[in-house]
PDB file of C-alpha atoms in Angstrom:
ATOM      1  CA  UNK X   1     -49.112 -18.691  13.477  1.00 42.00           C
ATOM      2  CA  UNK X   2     -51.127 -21.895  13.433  1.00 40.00           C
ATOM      3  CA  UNK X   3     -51.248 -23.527   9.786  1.00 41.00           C
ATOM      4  CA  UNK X   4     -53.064 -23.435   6.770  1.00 39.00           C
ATOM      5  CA  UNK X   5     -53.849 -27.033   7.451  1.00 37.00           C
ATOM      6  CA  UNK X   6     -55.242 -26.693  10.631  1.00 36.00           C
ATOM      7  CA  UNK X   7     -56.716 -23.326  10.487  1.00 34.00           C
ATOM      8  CA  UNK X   8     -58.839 -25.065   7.904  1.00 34.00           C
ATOM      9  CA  UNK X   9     -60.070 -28.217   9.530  1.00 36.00           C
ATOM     10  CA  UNK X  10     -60.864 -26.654  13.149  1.00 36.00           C
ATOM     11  CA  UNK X  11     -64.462 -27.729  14.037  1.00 36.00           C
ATOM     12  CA  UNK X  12     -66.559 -24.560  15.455  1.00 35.00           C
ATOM     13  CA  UNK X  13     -68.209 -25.180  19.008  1.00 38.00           C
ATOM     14  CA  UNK X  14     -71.737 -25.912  18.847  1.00 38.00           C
ATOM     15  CA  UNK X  15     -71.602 -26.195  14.962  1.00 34.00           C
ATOM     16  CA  UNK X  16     -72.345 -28.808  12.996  1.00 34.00           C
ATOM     17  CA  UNK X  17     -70.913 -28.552   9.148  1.00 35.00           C
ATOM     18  CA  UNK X  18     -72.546 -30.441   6.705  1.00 37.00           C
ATOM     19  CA  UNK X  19     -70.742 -31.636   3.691  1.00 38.00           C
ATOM     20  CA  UNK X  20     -72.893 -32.098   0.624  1.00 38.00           C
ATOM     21  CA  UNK X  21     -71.956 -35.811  -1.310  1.00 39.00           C
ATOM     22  CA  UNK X  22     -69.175 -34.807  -3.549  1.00 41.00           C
ATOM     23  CA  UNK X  23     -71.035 -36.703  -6.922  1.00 42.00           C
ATOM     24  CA  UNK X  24     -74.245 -34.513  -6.135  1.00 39.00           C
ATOM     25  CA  UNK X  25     -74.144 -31.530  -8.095  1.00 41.00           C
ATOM     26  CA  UNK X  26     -74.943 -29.953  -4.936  1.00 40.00           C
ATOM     27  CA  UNK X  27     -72.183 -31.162  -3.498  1.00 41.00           C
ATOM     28  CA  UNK X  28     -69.939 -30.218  -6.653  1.00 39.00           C
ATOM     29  CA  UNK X  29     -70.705 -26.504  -6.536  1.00 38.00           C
ATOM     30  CA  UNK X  30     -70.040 -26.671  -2.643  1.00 39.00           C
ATOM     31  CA  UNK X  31     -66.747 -28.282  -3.080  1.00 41.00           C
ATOM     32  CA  UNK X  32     -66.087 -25.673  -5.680  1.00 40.00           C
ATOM     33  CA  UNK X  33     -67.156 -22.729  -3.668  1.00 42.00           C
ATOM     34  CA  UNK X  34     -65.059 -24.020  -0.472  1.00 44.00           C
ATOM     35  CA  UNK X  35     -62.220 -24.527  -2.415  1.00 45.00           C
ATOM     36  CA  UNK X  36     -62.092 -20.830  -3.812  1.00 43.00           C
ATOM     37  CA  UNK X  37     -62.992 -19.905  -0.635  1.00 40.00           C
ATOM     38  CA  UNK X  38     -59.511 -21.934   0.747  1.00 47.00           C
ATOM     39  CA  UNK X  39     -57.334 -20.468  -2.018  1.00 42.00           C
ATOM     40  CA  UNK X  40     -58.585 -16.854  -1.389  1.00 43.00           C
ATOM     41  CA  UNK X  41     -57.858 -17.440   2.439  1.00 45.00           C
ATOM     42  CA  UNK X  42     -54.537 -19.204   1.504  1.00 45.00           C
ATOM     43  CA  UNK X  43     -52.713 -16.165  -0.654  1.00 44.00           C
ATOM     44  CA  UNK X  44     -54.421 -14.024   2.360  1.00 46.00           C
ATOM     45  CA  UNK X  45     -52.516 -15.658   5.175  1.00 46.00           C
ATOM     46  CA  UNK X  46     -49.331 -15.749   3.132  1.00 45.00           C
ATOM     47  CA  UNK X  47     -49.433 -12.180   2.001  1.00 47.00           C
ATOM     48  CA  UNK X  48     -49.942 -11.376   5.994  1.00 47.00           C
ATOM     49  CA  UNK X  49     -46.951 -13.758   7.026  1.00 47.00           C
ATOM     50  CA  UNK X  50     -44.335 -12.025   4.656  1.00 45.00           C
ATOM     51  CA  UNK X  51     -45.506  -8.469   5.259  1.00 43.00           C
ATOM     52  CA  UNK X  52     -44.880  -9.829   9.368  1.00 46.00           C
ATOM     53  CA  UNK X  53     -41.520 -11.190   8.929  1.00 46.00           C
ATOM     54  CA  UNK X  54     -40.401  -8.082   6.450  1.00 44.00           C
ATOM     55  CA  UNK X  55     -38.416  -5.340   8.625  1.00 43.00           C
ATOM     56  CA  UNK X  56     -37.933  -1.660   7.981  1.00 42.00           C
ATOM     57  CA  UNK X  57     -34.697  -2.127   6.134  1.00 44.00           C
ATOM     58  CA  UNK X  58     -36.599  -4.365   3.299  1.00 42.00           C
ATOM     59  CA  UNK X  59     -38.658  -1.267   2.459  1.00 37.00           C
ATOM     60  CA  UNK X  60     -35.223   0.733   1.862  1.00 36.00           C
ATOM     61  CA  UNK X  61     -33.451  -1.980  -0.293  1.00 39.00           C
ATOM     62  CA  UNK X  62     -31.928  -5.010   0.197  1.00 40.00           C
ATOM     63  CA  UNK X  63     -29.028  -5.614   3.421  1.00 42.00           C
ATOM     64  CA  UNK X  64     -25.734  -4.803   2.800  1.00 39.00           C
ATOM     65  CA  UNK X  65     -23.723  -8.103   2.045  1.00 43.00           C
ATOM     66  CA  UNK X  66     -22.817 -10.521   5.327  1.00 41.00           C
ATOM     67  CA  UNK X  67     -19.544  -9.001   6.544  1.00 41.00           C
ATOM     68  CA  UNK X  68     -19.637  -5.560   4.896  1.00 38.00           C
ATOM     69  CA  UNK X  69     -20.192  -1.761   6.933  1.00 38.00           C
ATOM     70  CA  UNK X  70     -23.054   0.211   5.413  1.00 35.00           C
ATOM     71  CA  UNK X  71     -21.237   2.690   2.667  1.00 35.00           C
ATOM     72  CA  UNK X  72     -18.228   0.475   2.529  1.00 36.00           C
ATOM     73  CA  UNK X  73     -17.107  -0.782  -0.740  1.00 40.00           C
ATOM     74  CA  UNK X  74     -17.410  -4.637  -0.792  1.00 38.00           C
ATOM     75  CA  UNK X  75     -14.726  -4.761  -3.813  1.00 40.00           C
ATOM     76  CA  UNK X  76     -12.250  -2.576  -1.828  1.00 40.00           C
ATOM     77  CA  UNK X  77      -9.210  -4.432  -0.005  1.00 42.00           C
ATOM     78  CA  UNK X  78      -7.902  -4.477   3.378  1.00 46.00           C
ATOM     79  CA  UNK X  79      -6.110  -1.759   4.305  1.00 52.00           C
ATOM     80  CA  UNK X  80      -2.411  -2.022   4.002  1.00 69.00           C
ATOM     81  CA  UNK X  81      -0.535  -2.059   7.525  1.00 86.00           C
ATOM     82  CA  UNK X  82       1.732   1.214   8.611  1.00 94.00           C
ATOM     83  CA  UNK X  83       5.090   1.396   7.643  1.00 97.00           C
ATOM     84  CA  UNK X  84       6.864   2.452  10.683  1.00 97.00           C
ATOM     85  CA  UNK X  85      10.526   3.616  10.233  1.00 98.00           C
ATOM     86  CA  UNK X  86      12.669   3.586  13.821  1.00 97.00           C
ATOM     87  CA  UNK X  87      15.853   3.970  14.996  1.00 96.00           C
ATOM     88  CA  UNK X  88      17.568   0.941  16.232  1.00 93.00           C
ATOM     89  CA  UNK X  89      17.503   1.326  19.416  1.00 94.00           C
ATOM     90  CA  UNK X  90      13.406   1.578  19.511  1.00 96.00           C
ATOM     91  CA  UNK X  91      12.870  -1.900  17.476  1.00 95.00           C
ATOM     92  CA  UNK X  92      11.530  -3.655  20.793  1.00 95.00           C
ATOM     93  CA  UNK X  93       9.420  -0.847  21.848  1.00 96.00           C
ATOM     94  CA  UNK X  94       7.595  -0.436  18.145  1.00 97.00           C
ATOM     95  CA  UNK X  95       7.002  -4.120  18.279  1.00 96.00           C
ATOM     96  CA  UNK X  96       5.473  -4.006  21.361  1.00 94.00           C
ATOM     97  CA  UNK X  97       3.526  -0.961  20.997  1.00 95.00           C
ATOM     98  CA  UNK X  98       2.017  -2.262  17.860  1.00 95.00           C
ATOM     99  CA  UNK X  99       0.934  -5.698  19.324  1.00 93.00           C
ATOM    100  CA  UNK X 100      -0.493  -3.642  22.657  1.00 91.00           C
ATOM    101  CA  UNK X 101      -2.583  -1.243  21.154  1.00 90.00           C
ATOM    102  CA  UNK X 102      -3.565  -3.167  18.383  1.00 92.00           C
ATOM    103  CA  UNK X 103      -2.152  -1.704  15.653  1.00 93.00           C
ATOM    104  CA  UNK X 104      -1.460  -2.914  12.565  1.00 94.00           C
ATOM    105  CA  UNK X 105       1.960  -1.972  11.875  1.00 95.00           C
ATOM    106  CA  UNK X 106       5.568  -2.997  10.317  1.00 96.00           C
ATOM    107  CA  UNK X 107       8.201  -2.334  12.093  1.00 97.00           C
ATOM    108  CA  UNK X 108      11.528  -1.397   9.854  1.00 96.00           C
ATOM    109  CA  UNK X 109      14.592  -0.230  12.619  1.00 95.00           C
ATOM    110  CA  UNK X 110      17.719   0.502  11.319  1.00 94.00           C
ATOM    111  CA  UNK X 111      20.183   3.439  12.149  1.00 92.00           C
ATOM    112  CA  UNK X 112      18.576   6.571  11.542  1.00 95.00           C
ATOM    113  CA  UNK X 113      20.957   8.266   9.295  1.00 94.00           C
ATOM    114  CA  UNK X 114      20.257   5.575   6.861  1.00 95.00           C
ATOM    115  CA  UNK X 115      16.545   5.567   7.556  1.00 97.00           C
ATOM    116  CA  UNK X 116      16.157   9.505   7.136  1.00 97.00           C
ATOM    117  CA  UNK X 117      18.113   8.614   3.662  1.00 97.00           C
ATOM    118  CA  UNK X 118      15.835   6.142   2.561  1.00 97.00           C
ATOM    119  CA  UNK X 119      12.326   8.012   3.555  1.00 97.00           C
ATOM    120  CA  UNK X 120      14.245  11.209   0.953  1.00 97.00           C
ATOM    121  CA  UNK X 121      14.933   8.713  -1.520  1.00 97.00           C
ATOM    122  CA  UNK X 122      10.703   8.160  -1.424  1.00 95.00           C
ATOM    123  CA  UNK X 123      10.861   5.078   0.847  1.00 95.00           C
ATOM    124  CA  UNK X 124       7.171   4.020   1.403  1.00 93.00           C
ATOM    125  CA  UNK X 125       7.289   5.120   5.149  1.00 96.00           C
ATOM    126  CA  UNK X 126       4.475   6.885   7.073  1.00 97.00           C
ATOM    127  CA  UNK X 127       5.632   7.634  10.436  1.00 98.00           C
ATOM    128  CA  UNK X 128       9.777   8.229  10.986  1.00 98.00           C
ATOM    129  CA  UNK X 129      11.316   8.537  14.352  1.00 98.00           C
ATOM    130  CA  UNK X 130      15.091   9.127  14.910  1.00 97.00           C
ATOM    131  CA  UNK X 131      17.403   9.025  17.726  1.00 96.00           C
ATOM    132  CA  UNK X 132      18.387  12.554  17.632  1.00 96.00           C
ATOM    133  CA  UNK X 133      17.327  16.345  16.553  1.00 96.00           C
ATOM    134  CA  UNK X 134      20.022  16.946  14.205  1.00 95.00           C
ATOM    135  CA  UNK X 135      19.252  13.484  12.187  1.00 96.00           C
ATOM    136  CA  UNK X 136      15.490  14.285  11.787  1.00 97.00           C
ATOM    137  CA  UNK X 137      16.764  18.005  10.967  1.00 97.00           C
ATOM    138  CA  UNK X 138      17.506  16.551   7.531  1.00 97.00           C
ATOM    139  CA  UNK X 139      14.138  14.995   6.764  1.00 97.00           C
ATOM    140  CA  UNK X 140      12.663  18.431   7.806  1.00 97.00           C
ATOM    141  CA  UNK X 141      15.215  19.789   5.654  1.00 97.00           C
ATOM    142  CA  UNK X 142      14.127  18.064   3.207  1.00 97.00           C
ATOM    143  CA  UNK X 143      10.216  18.428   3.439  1.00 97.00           C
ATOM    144  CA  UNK X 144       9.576  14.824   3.883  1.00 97.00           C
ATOM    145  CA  UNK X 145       8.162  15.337   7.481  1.00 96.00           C
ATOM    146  CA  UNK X 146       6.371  18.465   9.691  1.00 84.00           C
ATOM    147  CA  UNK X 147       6.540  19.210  13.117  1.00 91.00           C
ATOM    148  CA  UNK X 148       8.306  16.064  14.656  1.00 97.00           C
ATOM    149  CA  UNK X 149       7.713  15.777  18.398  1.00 97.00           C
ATOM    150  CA  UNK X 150      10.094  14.542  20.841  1.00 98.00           C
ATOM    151  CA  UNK X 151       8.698  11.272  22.474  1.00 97.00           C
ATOM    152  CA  UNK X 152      11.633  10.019  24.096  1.00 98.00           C
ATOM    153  CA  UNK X 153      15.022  10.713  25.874  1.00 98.00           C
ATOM    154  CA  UNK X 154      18.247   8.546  26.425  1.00 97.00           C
ATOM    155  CA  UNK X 155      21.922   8.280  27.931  1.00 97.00           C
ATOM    156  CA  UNK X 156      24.855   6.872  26.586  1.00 98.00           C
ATOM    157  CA  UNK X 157      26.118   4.135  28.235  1.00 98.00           C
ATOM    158  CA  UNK X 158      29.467   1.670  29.233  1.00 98.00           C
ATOM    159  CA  UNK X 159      28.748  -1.805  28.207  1.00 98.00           C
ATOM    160  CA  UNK X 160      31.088  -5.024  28.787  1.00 98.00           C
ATOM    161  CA  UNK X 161      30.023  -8.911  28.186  1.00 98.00           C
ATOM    162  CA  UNK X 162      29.124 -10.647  31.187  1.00 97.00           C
ATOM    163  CA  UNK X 163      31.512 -11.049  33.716  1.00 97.00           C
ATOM    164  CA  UNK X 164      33.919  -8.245  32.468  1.00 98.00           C
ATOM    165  CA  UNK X 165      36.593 -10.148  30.711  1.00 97.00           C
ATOM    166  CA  UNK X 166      38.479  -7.485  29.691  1.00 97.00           C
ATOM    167  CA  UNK X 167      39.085  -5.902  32.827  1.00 97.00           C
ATOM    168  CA  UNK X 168      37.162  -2.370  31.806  1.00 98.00           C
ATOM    169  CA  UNK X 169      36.754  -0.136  34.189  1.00 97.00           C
ATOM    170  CA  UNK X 170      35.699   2.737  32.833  1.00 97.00           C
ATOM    171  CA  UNK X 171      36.750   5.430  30.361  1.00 97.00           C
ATOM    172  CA  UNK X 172      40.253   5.077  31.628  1.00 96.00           C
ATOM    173  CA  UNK X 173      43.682   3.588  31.004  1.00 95.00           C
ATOM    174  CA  UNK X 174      41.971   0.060  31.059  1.00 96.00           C
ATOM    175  CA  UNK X 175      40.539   0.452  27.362  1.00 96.00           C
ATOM    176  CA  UNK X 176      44.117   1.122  26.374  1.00 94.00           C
ATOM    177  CA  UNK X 177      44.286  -2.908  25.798  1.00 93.00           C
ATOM    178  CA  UNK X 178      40.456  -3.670  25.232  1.00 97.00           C
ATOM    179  CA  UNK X 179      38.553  -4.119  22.128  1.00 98.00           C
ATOM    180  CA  UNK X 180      36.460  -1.390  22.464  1.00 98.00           C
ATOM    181  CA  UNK X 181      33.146  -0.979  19.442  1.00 98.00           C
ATOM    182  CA  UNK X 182      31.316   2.366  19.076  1.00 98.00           C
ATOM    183  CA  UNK X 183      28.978   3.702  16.539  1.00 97.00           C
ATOM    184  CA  UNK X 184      30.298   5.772  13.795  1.00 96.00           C
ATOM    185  CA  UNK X 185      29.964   9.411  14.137  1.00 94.00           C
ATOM    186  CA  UNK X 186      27.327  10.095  11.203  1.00 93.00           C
ATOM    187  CA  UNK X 187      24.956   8.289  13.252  1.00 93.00           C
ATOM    188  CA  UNK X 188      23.248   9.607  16.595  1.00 95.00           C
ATOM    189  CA  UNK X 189      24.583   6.853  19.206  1.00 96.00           C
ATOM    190  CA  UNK X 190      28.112   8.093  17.258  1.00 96.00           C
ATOM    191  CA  UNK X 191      27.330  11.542  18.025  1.00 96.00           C
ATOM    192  CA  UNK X 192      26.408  10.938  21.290  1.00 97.00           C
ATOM    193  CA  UNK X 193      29.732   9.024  22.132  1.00 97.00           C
ATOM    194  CA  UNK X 194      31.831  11.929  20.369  1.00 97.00           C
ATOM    195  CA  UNK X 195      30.463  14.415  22.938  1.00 97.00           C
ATOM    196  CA  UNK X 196      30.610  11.584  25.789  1.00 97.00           C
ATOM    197  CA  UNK X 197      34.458  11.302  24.826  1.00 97.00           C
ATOM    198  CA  UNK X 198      34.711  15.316  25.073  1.00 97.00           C
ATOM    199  CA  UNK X 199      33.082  15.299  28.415  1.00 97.00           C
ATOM    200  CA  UNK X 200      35.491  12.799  29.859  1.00 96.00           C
ATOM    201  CA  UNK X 201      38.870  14.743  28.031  1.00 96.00           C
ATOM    202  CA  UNK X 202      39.530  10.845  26.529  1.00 96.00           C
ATOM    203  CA  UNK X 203      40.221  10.089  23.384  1.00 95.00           C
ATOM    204  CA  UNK X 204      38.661   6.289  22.173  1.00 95.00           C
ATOM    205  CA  UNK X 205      40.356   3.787  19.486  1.00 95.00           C
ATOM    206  CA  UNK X 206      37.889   1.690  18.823  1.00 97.00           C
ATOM    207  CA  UNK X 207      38.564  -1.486  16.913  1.00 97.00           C
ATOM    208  CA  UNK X 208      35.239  -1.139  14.716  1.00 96.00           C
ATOM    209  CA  UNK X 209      32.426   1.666  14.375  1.00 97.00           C
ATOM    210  CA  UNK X 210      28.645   0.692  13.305  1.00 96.00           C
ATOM    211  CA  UNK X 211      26.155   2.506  11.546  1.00 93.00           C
ATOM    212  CA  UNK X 212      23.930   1.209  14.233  1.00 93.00           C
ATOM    213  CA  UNK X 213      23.634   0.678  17.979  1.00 95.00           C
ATOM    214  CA  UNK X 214      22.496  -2.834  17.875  1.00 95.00           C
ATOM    215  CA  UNK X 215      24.985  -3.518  15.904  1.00 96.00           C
ATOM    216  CA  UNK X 216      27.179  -2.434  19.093  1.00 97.00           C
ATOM    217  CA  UNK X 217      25.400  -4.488  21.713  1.00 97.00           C
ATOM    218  CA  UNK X 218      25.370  -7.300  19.167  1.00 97.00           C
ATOM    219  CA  UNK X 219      29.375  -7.023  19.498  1.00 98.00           C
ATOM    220  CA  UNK X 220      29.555  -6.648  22.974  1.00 98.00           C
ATOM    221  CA  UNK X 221      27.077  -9.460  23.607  1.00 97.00           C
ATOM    222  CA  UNK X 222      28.278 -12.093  21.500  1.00 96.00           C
ATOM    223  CA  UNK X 223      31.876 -11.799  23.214  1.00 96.00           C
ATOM    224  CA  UNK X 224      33.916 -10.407  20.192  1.00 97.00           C
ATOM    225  CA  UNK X 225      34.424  -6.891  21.644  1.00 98.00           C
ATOM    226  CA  UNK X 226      35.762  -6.099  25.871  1.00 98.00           C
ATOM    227  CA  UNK X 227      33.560  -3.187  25.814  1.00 98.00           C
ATOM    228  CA  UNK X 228      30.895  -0.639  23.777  1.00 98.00           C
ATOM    229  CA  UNK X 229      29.107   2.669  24.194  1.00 98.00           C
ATOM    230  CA  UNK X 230      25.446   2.035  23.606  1.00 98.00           C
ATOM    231  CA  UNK X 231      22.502   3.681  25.233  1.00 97.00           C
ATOM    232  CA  UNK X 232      21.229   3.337  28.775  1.00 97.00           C
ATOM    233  CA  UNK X 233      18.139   1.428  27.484  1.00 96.00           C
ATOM    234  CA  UNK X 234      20.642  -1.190  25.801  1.00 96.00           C
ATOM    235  CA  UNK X 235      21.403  -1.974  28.723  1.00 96.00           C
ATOM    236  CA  UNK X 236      17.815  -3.243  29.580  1.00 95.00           C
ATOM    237  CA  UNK X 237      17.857  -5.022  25.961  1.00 94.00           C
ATOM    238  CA  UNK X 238      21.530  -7.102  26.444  1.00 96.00           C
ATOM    239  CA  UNK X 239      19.942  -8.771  29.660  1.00 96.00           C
ATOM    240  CA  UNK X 240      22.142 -10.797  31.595  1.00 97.00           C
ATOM    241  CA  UNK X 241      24.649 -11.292  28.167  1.00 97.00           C
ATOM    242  CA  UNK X 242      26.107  -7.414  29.447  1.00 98.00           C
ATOM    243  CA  UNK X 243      26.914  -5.311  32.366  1.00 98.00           C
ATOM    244  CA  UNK X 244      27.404  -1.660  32.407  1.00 98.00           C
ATOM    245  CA  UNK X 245      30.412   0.229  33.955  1.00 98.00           C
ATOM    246  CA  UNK X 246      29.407   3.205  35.527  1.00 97.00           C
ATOM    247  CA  UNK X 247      30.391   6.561  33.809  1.00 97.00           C
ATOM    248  CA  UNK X 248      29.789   9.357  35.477  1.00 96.00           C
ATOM    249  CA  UNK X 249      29.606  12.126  32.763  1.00 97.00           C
ATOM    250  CA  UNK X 250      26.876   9.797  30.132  1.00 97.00           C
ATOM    251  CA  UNK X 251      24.125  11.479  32.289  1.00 96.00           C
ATOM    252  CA  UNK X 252      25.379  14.631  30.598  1.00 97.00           C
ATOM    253  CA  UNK X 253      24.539  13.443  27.079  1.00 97.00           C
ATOM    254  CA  UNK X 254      21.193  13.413  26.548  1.00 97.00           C
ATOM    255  CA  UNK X 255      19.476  12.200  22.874  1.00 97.00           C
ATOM    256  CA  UNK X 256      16.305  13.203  22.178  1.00 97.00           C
ATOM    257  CA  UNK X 257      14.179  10.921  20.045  1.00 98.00           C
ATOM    258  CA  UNK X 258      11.941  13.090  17.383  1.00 98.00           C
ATOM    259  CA  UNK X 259       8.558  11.445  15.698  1.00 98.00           C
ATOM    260  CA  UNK X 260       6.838  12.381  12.807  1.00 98.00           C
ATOM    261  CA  UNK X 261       4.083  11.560  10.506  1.00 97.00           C
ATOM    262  CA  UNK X 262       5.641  11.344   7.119  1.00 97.00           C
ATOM    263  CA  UNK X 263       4.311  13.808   4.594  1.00 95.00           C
ATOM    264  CA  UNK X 264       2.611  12.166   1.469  1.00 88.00           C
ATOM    265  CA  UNK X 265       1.174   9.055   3.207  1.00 94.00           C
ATOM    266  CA  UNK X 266      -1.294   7.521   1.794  1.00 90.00           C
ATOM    267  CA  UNK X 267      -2.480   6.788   5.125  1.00 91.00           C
ATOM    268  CA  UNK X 268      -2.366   9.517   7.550  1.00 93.00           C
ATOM    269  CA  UNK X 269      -5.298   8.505   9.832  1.00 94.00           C
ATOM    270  CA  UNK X 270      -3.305   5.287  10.844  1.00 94.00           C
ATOM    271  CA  UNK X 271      -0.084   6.916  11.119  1.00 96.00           C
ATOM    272  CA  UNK X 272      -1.325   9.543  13.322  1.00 95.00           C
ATOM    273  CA  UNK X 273      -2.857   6.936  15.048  1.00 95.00           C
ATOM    274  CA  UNK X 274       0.406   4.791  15.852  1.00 96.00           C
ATOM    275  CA  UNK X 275       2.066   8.425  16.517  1.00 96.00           C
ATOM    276  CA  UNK X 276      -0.686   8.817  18.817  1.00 96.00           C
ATOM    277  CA  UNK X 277      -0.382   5.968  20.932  1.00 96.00           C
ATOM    278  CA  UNK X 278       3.668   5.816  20.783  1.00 97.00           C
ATOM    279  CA  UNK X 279       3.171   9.499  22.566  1.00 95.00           C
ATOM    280  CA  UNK X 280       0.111   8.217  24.527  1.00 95.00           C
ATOM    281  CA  UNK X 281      -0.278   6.780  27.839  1.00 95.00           C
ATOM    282  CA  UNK X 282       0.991   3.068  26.076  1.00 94.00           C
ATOM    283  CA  UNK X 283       3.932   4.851  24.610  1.00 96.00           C
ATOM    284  CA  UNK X 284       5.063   5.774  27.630  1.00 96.00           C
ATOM    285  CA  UNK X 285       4.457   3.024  29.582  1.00 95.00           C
ATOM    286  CA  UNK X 286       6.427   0.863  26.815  1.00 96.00           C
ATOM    287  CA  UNK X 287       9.309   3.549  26.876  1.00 97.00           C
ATOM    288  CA  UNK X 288       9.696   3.501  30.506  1.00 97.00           C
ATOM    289  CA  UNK X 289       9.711  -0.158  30.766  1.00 96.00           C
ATOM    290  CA  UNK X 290      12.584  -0.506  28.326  1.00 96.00           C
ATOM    291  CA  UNK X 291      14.877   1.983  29.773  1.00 96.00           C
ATOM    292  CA  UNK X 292      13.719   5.330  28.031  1.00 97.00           C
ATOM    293  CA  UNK X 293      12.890   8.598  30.068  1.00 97.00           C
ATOM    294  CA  UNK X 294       9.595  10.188  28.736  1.00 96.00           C
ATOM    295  CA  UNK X 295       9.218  14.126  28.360  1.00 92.00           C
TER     296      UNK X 295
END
């Protein structure tokens, strides 16, 4: 829109505009006149400009502050992240689950016999999984999940430190002189070795149980143990700091990792969500990469 300025002094073709002397009294009333006339057209042309660059949203109030969603509460905070509770032996996959889908999660992994203790005890958790049925049986038990869903299987496994110090080969007479680590038996990876042991008709002496599996691998890796029984998928995890000795009868055991929403969240959109997406297409992409078999 042109301005007020020069809306006002445009000459008119084939016009001439005569100005009366501005000290003849003429002249005074015509200066007068035009400049009511100039005001008038003035508060016109502004009037028109703001009703132009007003939108339909100024006649239903005012915007929503920069930054906000329309019905949001500006004063409310972020929302917190999801407390995810795994067993040990999932810490990798959580992690990378989280940062793949976007998720905004933290990631607690621990054995789950003391994680299923903690999440009774009113642990701020809102999604649990375990590394066995009978460990999450308790937390059903106990009515601090519903319906858990098995998103995951696993194997135990025969695991030495690089280059097989100690000689093992497998569960045989050449663990009678090796440092061997397992988990303890209150714990799934425990369990699972206790059956393992049953299958082969040995009996182990392990210099040290752990309430976890990492705790295992950590052993085995870091050279103070000849040998461990972790799961197939620790295999993947110890890199080139392990091997694994074949045992024929581990493909017998088979753990089952349950997941559940905890109940009494106070976010149960998000931790379906997470759920969602661990049993979901990038779930299963991230449990097959690390060593897992999917249902």
């Amino acid at each position: 829109m042109p301005s007020t300025s020069s809306w006002w002094t445009r000459s008119l073709p084939g016009r001439t505009v005569r100005r009366a002397h501005p000290h003849h009294p003429g002249g005074r009333r015509a200066a007068a006149r035009r400049g009511r006339l100039r005001l008038a057209a003035l508060l016109t042309a502004l009037a028109a400009a703001a009703t132009a660059c007003s939108g339909p949203d100024d006649a239903r109030g005012a915007e929503p502050e920069s930054g906000s969603e329309p019905g949001s509460d500006p004063e409310a905070g972020a929302a917190e992240p999801v407390t995810v509770f795994v067993a040990a032996s999932l810490a990798e996959v959580a992690e990378q689950l989280s940062t793949d889908a976007g998720l905004d999660a933290t990631v607690s992994a621990a054995g789950s016999s003391n994680l299923v203790s903690q999440v009774i005890a009113g642990a701020p958790a809102d999604v649990l999984v375990t590394a066995d049925r009978e460990t999450m049986g308790r937390a059903v038990e106990a009515g601090v999940v519903k319906e858990p869903t098995v998103v995951a299987r696993n194997h135990p496994a025969l695991v030495v430190p690089a280059g097989n110090p100690g000689g093992v080969t497998g569960l045989d007479d050449s663990l009678a002189d090796a440092t061997l680590v397992v988990c303890a038996p209150q714990v799934p990876c425990g369990a699972a070795t206790a059956e393992l042991a049953d299958l082969a008709g040995v009996t182990f002496d392990p210099a040290s149980e752990e309430l976890s599996v990492t705790d295992v691998l950590g052993t085995v890796t870091s050279g103070q143990a000849d040998a461990g029984i972790v799961y197939g998928s620790d295999v993947l995890r110890g890199g080139a700091a392990v091997e694994e000795v074949p045992v024929p009868e581990a493909v017998e055991v088979t753990n089952a990792y349950p997941a559940s929403v905890v109940a009494g969240t106070d976010d149960a959109v998000a931790a379906r969500a997470w759920l969602d997406a661990l049993s979901g297409e990038p779930g299963r992409r991230a449990l097959t990469d690390a060593g897992f078999e999917v249902p």
